mmCIF file of C-alpha atoms in Angstrom:
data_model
loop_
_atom_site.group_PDB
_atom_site.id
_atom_site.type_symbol
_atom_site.label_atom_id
_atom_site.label_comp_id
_atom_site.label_asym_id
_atom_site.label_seq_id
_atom_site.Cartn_x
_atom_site.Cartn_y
_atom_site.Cartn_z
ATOM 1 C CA UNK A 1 15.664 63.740 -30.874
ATOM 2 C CA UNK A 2 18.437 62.527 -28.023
ATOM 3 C CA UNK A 3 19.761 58.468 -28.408
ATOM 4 C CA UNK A 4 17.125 57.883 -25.436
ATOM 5 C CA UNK A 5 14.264 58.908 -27.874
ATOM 6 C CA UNK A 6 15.582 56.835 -30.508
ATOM 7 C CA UNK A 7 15.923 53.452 -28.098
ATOM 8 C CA UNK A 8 12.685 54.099 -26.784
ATOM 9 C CA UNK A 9 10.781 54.371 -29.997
ATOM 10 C CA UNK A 10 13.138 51.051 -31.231
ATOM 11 C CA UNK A 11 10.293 48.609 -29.332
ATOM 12 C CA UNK A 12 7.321 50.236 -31.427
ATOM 13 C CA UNK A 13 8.986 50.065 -34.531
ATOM 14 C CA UNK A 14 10.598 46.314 -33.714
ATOM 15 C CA UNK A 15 6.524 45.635 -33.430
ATOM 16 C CA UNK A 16 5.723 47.784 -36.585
ATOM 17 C CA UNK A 17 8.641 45.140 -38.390
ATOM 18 C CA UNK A 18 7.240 42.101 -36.759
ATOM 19 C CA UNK A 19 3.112 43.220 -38.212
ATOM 20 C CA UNK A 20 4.739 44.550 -41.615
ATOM 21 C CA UNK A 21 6.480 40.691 -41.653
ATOM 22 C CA UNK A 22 2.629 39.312 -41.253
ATOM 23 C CA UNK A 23 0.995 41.574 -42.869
ATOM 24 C CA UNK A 24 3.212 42.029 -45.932
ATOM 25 C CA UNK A 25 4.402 38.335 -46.356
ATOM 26 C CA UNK A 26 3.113 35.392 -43.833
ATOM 27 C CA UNK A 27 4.108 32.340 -41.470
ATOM 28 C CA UNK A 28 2.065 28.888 -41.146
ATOM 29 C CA UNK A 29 1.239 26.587 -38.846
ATOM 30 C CA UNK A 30 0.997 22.619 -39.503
ATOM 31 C CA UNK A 31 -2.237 21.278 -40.470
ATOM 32 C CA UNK A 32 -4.969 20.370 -37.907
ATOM 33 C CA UNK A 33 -6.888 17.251 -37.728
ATOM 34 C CA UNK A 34 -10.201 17.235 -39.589
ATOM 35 C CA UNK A 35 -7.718 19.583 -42.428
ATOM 36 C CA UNK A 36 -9.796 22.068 -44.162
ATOM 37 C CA UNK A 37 -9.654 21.547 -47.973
ATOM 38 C CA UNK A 38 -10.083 24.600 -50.581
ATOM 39 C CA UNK A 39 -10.334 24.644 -54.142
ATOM 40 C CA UNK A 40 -7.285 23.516 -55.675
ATOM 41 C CA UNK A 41 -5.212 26.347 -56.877
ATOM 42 C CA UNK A 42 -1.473 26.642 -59.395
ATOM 43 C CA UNK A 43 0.916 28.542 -57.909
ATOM 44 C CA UNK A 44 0.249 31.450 -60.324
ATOM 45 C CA UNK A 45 -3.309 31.195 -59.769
ATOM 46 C CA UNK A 46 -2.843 31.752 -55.866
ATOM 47 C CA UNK A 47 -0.226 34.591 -56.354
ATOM 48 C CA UNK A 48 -2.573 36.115 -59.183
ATOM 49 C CA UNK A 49 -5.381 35.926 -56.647
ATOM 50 C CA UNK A 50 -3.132 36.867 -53.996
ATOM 51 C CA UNK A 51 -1.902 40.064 -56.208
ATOM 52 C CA UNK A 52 -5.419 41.136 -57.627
ATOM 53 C CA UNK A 53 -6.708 41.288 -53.744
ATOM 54 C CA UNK A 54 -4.170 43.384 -52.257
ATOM 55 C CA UNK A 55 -4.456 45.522 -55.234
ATOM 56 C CA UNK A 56 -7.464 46.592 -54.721
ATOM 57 C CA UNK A 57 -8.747 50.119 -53.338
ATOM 58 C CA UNK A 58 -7.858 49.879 -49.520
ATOM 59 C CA UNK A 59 -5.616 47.873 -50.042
ATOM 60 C CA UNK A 60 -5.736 45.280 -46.944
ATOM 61 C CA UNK A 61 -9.069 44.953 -45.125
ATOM 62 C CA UNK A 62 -9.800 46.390 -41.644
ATOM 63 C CA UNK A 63 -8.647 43.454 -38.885
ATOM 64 C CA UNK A 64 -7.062 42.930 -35.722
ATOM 65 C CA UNK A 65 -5.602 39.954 -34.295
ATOM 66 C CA UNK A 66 -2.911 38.700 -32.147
ATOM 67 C CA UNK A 67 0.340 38.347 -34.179
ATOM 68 C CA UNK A 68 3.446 35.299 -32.413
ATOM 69 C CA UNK A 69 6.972 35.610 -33.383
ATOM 70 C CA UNK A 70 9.720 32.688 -32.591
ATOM 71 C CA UNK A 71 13.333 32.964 -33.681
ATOM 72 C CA UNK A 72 15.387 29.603 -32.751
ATOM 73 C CA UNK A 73 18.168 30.179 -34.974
ATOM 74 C CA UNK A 74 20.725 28.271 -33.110
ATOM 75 C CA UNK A 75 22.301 31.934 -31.456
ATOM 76 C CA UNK A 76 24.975 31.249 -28.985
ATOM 77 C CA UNK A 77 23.986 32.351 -25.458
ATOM 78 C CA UNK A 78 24.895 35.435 -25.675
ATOM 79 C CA UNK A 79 24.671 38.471 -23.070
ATOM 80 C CA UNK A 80 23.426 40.950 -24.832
ATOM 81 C CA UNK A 81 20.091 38.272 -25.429
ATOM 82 C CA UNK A 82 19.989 37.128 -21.730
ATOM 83 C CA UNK A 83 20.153 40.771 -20.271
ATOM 84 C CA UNK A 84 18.054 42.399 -22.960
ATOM 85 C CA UNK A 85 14.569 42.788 -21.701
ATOM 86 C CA UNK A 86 11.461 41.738 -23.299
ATOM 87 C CA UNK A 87 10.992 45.092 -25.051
ATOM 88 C CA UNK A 88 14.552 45.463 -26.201
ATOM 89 C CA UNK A 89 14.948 44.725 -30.312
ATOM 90 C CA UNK A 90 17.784 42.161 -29.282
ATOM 91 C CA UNK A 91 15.275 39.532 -27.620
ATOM 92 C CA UNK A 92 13.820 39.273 -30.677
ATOM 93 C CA UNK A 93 16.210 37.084 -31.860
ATOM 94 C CA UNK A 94 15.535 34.002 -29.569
ATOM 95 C CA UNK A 95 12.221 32.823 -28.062
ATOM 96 C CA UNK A 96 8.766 33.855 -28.334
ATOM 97 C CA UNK A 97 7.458 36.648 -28.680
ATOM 98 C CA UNK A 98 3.368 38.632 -28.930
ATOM 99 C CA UNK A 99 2.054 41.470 -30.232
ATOM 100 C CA UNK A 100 -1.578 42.797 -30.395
ATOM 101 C CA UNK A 101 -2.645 44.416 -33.886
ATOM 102 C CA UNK A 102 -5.321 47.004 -34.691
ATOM 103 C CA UNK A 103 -5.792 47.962 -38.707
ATOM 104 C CA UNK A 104 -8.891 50.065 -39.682
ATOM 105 C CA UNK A 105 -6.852 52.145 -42.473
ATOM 106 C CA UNK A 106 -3.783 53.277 -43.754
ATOM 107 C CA UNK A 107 -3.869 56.016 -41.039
ATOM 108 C CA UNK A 108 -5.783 53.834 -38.058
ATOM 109 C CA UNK A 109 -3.212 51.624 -36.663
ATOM 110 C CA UNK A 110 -2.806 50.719 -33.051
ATOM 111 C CA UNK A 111 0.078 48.078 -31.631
ATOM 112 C CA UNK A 112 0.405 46.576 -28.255
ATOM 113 C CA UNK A 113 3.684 44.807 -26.632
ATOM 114 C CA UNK A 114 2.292 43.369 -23.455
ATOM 115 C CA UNK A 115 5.140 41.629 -21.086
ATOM 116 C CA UNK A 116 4.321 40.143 -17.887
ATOM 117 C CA UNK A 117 5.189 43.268 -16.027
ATOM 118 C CA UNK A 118 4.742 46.275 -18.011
ATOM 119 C CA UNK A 119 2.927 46.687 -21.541
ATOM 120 C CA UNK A 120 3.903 49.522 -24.287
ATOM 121 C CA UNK A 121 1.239 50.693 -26.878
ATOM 122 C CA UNK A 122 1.759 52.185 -30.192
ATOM 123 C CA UNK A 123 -1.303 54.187 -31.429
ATOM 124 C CA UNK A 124 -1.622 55.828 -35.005
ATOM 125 C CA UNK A 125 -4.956 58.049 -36.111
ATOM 126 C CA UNK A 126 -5.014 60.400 -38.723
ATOM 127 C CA UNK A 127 -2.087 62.973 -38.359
ATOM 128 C CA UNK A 128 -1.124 62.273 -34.325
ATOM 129 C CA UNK A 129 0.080 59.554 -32.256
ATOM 130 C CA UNK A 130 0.436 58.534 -28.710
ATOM 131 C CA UNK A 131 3.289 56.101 -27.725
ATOM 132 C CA UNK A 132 2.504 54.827 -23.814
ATOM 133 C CA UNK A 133 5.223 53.083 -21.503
ATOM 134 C CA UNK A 134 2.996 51.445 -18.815
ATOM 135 C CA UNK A 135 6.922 50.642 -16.941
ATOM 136 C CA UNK A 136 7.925 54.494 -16.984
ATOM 137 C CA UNK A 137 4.481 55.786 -16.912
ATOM 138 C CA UNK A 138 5.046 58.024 -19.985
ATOM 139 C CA UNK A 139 2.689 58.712 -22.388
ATOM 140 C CA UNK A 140 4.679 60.579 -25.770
ATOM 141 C CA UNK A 141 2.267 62.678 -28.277
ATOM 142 C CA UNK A 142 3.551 62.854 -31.140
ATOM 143 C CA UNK A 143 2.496 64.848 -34.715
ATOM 144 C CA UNK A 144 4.704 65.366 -37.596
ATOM 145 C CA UNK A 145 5.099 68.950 -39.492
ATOM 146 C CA UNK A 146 6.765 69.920 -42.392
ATOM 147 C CA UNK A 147 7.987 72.774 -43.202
ATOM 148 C CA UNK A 148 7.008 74.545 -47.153
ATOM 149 C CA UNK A 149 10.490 74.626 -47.920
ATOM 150 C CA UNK A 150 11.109 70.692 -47.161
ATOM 151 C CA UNK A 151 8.203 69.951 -49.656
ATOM 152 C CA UNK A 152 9.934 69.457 -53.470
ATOM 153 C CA UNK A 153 8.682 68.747 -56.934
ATOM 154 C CA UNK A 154 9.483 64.886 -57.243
ATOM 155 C CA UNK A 155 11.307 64.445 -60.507
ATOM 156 C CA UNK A 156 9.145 62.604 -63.335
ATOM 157 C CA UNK A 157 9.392 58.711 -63.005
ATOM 158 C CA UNK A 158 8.764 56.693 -66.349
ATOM 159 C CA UNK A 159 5.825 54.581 -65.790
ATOM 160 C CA UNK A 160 6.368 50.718 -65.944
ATOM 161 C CA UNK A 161 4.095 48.671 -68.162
ATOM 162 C CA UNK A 162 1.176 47.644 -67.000
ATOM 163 C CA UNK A 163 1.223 43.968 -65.908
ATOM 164 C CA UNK A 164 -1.933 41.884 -64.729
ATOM 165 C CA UNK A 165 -2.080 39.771 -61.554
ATOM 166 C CA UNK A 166 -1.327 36.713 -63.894
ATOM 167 C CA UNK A 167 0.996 37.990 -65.865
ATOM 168 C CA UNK A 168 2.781 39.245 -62.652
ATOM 169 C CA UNK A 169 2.583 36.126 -61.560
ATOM 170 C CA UNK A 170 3.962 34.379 -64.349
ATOM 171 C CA UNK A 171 6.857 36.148 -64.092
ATOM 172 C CA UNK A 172 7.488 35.894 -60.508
ATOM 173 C CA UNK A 173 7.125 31.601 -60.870
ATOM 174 C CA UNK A 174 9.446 32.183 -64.108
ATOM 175 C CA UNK A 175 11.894 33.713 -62.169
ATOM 176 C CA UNK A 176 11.741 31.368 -59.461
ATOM 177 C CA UNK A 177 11.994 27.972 -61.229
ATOM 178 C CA UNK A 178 15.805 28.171 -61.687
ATOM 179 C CA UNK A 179 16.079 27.468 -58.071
ATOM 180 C CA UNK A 180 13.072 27.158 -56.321
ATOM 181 C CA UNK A 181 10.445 24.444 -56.652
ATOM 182 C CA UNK A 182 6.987 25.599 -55.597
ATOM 183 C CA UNK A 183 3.930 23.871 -54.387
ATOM 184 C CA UNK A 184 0.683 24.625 -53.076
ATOM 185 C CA UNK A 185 -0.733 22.790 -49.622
ATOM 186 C CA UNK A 186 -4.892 23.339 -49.440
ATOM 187 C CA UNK A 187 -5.090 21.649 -46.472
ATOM 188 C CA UNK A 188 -3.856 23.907 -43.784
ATOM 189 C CA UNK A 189 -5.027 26.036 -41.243
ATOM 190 C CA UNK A 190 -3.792 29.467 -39.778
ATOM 191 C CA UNK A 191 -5.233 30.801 -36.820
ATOM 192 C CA UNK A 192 -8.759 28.924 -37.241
ATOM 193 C CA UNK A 193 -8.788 30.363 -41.020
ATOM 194 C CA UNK A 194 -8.721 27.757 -43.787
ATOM 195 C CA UNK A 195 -5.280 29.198 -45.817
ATOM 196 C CA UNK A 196 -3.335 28.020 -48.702
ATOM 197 C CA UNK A 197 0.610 27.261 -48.316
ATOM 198 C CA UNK A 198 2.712 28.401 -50.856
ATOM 199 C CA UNK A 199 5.790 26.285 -49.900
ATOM 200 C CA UNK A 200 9.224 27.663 -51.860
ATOM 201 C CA UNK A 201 12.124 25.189 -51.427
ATOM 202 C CA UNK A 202 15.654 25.765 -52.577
ATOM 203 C CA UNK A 203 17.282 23.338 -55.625
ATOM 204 C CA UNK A 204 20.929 24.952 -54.148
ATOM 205 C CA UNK A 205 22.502 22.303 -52.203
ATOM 206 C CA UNK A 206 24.433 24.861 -50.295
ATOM 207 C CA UNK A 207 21.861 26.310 -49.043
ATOM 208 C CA UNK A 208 20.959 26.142 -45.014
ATOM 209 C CA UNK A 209 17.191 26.771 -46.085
ATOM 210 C CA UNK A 210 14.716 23.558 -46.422
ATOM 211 C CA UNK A 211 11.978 25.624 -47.319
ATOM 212 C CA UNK A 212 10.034 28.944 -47.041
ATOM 213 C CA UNK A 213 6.144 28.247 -46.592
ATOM 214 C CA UNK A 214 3.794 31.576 -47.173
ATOM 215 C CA UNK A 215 -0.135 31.162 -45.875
ATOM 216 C CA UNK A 216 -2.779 32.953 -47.440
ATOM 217 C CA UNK A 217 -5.855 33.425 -45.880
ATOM 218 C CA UNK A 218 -8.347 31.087 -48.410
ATOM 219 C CA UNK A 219 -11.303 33.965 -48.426
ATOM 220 C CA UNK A 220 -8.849 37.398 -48.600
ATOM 221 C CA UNK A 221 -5.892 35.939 -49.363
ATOM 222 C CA UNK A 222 -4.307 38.622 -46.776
ATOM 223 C CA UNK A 223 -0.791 36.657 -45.721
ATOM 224 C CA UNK A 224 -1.229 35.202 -42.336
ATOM 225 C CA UNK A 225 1.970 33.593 -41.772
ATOM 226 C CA UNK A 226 5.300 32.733 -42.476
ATOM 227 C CA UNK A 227 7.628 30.255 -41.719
ATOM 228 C CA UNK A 228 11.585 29.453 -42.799
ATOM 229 C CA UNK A 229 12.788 25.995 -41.854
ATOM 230 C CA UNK A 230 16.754 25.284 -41.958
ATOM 231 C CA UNK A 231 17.681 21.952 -43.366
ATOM 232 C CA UNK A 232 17.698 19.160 -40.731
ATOM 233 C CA UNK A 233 15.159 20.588 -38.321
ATOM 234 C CA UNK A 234 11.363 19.655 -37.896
ATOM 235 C CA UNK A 235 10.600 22.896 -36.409
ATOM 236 C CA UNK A 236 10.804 26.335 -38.118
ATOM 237 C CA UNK A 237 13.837 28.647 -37.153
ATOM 238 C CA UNK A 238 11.891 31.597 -37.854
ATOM 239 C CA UNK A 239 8.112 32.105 -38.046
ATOM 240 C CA UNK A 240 6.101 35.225 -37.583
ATOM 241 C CA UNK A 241 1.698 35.266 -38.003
ATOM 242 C CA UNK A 242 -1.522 35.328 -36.553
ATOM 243 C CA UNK A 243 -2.748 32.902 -33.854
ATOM 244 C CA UNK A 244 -5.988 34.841 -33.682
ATOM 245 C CA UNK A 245 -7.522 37.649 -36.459
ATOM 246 C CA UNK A 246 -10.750 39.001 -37.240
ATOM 247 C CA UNK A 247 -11.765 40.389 -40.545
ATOM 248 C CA UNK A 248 -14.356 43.359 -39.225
ATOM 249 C CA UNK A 249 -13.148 46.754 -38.834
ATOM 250 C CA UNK A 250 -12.003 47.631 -35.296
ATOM 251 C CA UNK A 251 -13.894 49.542 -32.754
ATOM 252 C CA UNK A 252 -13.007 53.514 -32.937
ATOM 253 C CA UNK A 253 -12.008 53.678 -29.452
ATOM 254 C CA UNK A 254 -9.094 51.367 -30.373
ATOM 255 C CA UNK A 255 -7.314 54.475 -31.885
ATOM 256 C CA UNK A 256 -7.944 56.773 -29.371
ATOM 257 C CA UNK A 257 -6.157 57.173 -26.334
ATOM 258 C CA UNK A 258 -6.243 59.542 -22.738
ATOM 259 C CA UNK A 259 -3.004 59.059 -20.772
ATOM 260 C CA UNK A 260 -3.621 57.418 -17.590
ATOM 261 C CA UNK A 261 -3.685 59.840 -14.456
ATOM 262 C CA UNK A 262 -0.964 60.568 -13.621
ATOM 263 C CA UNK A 263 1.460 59.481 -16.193
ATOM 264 C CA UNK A 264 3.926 62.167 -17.297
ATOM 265 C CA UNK A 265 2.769 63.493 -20.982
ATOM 266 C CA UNK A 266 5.448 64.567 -23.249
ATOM 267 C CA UNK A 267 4.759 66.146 -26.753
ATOM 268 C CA UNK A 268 7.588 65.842 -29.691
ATOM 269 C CA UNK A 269 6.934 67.090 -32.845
ATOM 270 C CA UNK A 270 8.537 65.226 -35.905
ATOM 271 C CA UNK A 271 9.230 68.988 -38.029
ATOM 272 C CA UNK A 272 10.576 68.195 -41.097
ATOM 273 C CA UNK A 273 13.603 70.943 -41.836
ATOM 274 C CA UNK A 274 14.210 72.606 -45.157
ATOM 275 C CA UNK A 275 17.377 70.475 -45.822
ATOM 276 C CA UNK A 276 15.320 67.114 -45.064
ATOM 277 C CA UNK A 277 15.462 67.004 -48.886
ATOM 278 C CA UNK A 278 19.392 67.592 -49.309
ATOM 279 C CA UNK A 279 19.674 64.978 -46.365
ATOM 280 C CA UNK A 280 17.949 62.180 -47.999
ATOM 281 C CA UNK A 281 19.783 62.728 -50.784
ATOM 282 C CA UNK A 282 23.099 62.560 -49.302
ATOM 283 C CA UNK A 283 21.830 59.512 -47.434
ATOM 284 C CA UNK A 284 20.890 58.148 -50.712
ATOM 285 C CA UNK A 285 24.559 58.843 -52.046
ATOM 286 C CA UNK A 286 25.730 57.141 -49.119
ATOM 287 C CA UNK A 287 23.835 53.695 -49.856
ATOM 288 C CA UNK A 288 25.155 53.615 -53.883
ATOM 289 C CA UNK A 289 28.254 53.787 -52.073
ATOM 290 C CA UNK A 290 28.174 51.149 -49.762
ATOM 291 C CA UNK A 291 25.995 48.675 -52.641
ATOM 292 C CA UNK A 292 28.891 49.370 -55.248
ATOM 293 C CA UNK A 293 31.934 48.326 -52.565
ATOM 294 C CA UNK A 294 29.558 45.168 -51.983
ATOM 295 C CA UNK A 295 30.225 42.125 -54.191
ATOM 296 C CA UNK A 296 28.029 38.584 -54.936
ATOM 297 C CA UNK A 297 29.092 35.790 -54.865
ATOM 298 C CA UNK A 298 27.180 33.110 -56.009
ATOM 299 C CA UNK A 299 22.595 33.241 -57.388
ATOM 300 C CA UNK A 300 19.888 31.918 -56.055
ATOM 301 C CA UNK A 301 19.522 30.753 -52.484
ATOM 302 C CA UNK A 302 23.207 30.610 -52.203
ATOM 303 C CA UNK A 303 24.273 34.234 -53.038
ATOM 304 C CA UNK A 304 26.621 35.074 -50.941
ATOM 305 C CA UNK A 305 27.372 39.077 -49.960
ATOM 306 C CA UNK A 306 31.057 40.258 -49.332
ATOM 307 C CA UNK A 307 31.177 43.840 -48.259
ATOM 308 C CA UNK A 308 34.186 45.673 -46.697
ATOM 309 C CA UNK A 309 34.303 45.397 -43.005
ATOM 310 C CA UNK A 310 36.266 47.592 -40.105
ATOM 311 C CA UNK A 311 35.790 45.045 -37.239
ATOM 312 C CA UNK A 312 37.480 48.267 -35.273
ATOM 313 C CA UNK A 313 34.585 50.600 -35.653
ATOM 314 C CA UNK A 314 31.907 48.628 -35.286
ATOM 315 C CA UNK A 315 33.189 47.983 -31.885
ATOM 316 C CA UNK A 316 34.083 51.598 -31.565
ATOM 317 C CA UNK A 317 30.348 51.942 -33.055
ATOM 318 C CA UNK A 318 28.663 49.482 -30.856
ATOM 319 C CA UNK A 319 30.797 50.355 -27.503
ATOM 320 C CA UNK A 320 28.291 53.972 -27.942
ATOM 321 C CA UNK A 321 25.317 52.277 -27.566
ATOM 322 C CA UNK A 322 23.498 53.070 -24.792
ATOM 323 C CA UNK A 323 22.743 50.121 -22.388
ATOM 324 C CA UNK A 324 25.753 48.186 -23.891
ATOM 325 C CA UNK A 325 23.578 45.857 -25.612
ATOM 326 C CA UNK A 326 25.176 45.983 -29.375
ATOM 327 C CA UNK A 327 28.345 45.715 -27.087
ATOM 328 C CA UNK A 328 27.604 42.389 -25.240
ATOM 329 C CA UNK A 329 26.114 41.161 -28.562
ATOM 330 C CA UNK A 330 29.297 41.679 -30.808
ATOM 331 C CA UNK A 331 31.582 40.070 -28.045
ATOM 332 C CA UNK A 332 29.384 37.263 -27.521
ATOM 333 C CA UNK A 333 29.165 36.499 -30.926
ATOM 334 C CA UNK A 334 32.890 36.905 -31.530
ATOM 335 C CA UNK A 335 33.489 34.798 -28.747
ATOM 336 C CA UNK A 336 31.726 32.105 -30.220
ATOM 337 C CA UNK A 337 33.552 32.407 -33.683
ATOM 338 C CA UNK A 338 35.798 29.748 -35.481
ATOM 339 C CA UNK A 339 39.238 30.410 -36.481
ATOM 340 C CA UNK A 340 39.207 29.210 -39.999
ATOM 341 C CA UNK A 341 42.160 29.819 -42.727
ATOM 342 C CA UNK A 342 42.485 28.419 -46.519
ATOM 343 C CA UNK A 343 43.945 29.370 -49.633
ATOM 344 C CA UNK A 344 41.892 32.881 -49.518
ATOM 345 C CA UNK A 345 43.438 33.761 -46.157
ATOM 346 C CA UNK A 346 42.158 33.458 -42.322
ATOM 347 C CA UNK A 347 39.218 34.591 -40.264
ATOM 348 C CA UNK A 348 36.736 34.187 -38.306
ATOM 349 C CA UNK A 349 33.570 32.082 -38.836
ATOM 350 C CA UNK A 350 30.028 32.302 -37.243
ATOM 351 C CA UNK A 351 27.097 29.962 -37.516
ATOM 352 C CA UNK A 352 23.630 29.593 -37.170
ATOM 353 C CA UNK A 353 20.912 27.154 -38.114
ATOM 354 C CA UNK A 354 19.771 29.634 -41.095
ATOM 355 C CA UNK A 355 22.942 32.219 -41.624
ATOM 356 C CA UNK A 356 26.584 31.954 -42.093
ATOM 357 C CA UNK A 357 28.936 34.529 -41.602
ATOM 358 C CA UNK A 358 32.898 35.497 -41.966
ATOM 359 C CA UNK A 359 35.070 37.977 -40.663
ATOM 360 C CA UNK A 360 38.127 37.842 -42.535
ATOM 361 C CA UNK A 361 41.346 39.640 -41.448
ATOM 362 C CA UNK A 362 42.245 41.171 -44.461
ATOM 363 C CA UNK A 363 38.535 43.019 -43.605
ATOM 364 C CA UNK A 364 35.765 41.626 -45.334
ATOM 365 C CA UNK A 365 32.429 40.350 -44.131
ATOM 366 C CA UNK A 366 31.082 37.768 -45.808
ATOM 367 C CA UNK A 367 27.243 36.791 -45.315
ATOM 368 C CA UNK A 368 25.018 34.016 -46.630
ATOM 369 C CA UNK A 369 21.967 31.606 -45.755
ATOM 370 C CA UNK A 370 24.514 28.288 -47.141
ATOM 371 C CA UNK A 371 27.104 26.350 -45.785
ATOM 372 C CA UNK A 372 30.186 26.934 -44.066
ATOM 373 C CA UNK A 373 31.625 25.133 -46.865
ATOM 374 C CA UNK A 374 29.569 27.735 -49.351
ATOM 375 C CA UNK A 375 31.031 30.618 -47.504
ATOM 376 C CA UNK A 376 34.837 29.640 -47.895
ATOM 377 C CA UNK A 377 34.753 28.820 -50.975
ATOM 378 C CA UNK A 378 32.920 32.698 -51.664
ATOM 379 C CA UNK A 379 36.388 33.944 -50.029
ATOM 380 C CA UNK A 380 38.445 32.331 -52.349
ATOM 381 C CA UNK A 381 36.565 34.510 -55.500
ATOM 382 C CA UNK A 382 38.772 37.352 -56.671
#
């Protein structure tokens, strides 16, 4: 498929990243007056619950809902955020942003991006799907194929013992207590649902994060939202859920879809080739590559991760991009770098409310949610 194709299908899988985010993990919202209250719950009780429910056959239930994301993670203004449109991957790091969800199965999914102007649609049933761009008036089929020789034996995979929800859960909190305290809030609300808050806050003081709070719905204990607050701030820098969802299955004719008249249809089909195989695998040789040259620093919530870094070709990289988005983003966010030097050299250093970042000039990135102070002192570890 040409770059176009791949920038054009970006805003349906930005959405798809967004709904996996809510559906997979959760924001919340702060309490209402008149609080529900549920039965108290542990931690592990709640994540056994939450683990024996998602475990089931079918795995999440049939809903649909509206699903609100907000980034205010203390981004420079940068170009490449101001001129990115509303559908472009970029804006969704600042402001607000809502998508429209549709789940009746594994294979029934339908996603909708409206903007004031225009409004894109991601539809998924069975083995074919329709991707519809109300501002170019294209409507995309597309199926996927694969060929007999693609298809491969998968090598045998030792099974892992057996653990139940509890158990599971045990370990999880186990794992956790070293640096995390964990609570449980029975008094919220998400999206006119009574939920539970499972509220994760970091011991580390060099940390930027206050605390991670999870909401699970208090009847299906499906996540509804999550929400990361940096240290100092009364608001969340990052929260992604529901403001509106309905447990009922969705109405059929929300997975089926006639191009408008007139709209200009094009079919792609997604054929996997015989070498799809060899590819992954040299794709997977690829990423052992890249996670052995990358070092930690640090455990816990302030692990910091030093890879290699060519600040020459990822311009190089980024100057390629079409629309010079990645472009105005890397200068803007240069531009607003620190010089910074010490004992382990000079650099380069880039904040946020909930990331820190440094470009050093003997070429290594360094990235961490902690302090600028955290982050220097990473450099300085042979």
């Amino acid at each position: 498929m040409r770059r176009g194709t791949f920038v054009r299908w970006g805003v349906p899988i930005a959405a798809a990243a967004v709904i996996g985010a809510a559906i997979g993990a959760g924001p919340v919202i702060a309490a209402v007056s008149g609080d529900p209250v549920l039965p108290e719950r542990s931690a592990e009780q709640l994540l056994a619950d939450a683990a024996a429910a998602t475990g089931k056959e079918g795995g999440v239930p049939p809903m649909s809902g509206t699903v609100q994301q907000t980034a205010s993670l203390g981004l420079p203004s940068l170009p490449g955020l101001s001129q990115a449109g509303a559908s472009s991957p970029l804006s969704l790091l600042s402001g607000s942003h809502e998508v429209k969800v549709w789940y009746g199965a594994a294979d029934k999914l339908r996603v909708a991006m409206p903007t004031q102007m225009n409004e894109t649609n991601l539809i998924v049933n069975g083995g074919e799907a329709w991707y519809w761009d109300s501002a170019t008036n294209t409507a995309t089929r597309v199926s996927v194929k694969a060929s007999a020789a693609a298809t491969r034996t998968p090598a045998p995979v030792p099974e892992s013992p057996g653990l139940t929800p509890q158990q599971a859960a045990a370990q999880l909190l186990a794992q956790a207590d070293e640096h995390t305290a964990i609570r449980v809030i029975n008094t919220a609300e998400v999206a006119g649902r009574p939920v539970y808050q499972l509220v994760l806050s970091p011991k580390d003081a060099g940390s930027l994060v206050q605390e991670v709070r999870i909401a699970l719905d208090g009847e299906t204990y499906v996540p509804l939202q999550v929400q990361v607050f940096a240290k100092g701030s009364a608001e969340p820098a990052f929260q992604v859920g529901f403001t509106q969802v309905t447990f009922t299955p969705p109405a059929a004719e929300n997975f089926t879809f006639t191009p408008p008249a007139g709209a200009k249809v094009e079919d792609k089909t997604l054929a996997l080739p015989a070498e799809a195989g060899r590819q992954a695998e040299e794709h997977a040789e690829r990423a052992k590559d890249v996670a052995g040259e990358t070092k930690i620093v640090g455990d816990g919530w302030s692990t910091v991760a030093v890879v290699p870094f060519d600040l020459d070709a990822v311009t190089a990289q980024a100057q390629q991009g079409e629309g010079g988005e990645g472009r105005a983003l890397l200068d803007g966010v240069l531009a607003s770098a620190t010089p910074v030097s010490g004992p382990w050299g000079s650099g380069r250093l880039i904040s946020t409310k909930l990331v820190t970042a440094l470009l050093t000039d003997d070429g290594r990135l360094l990235v961490g949610a902690v302090t600028p102070e955290e982050i220097t002192r990473a450099a300085g570890v042979k």
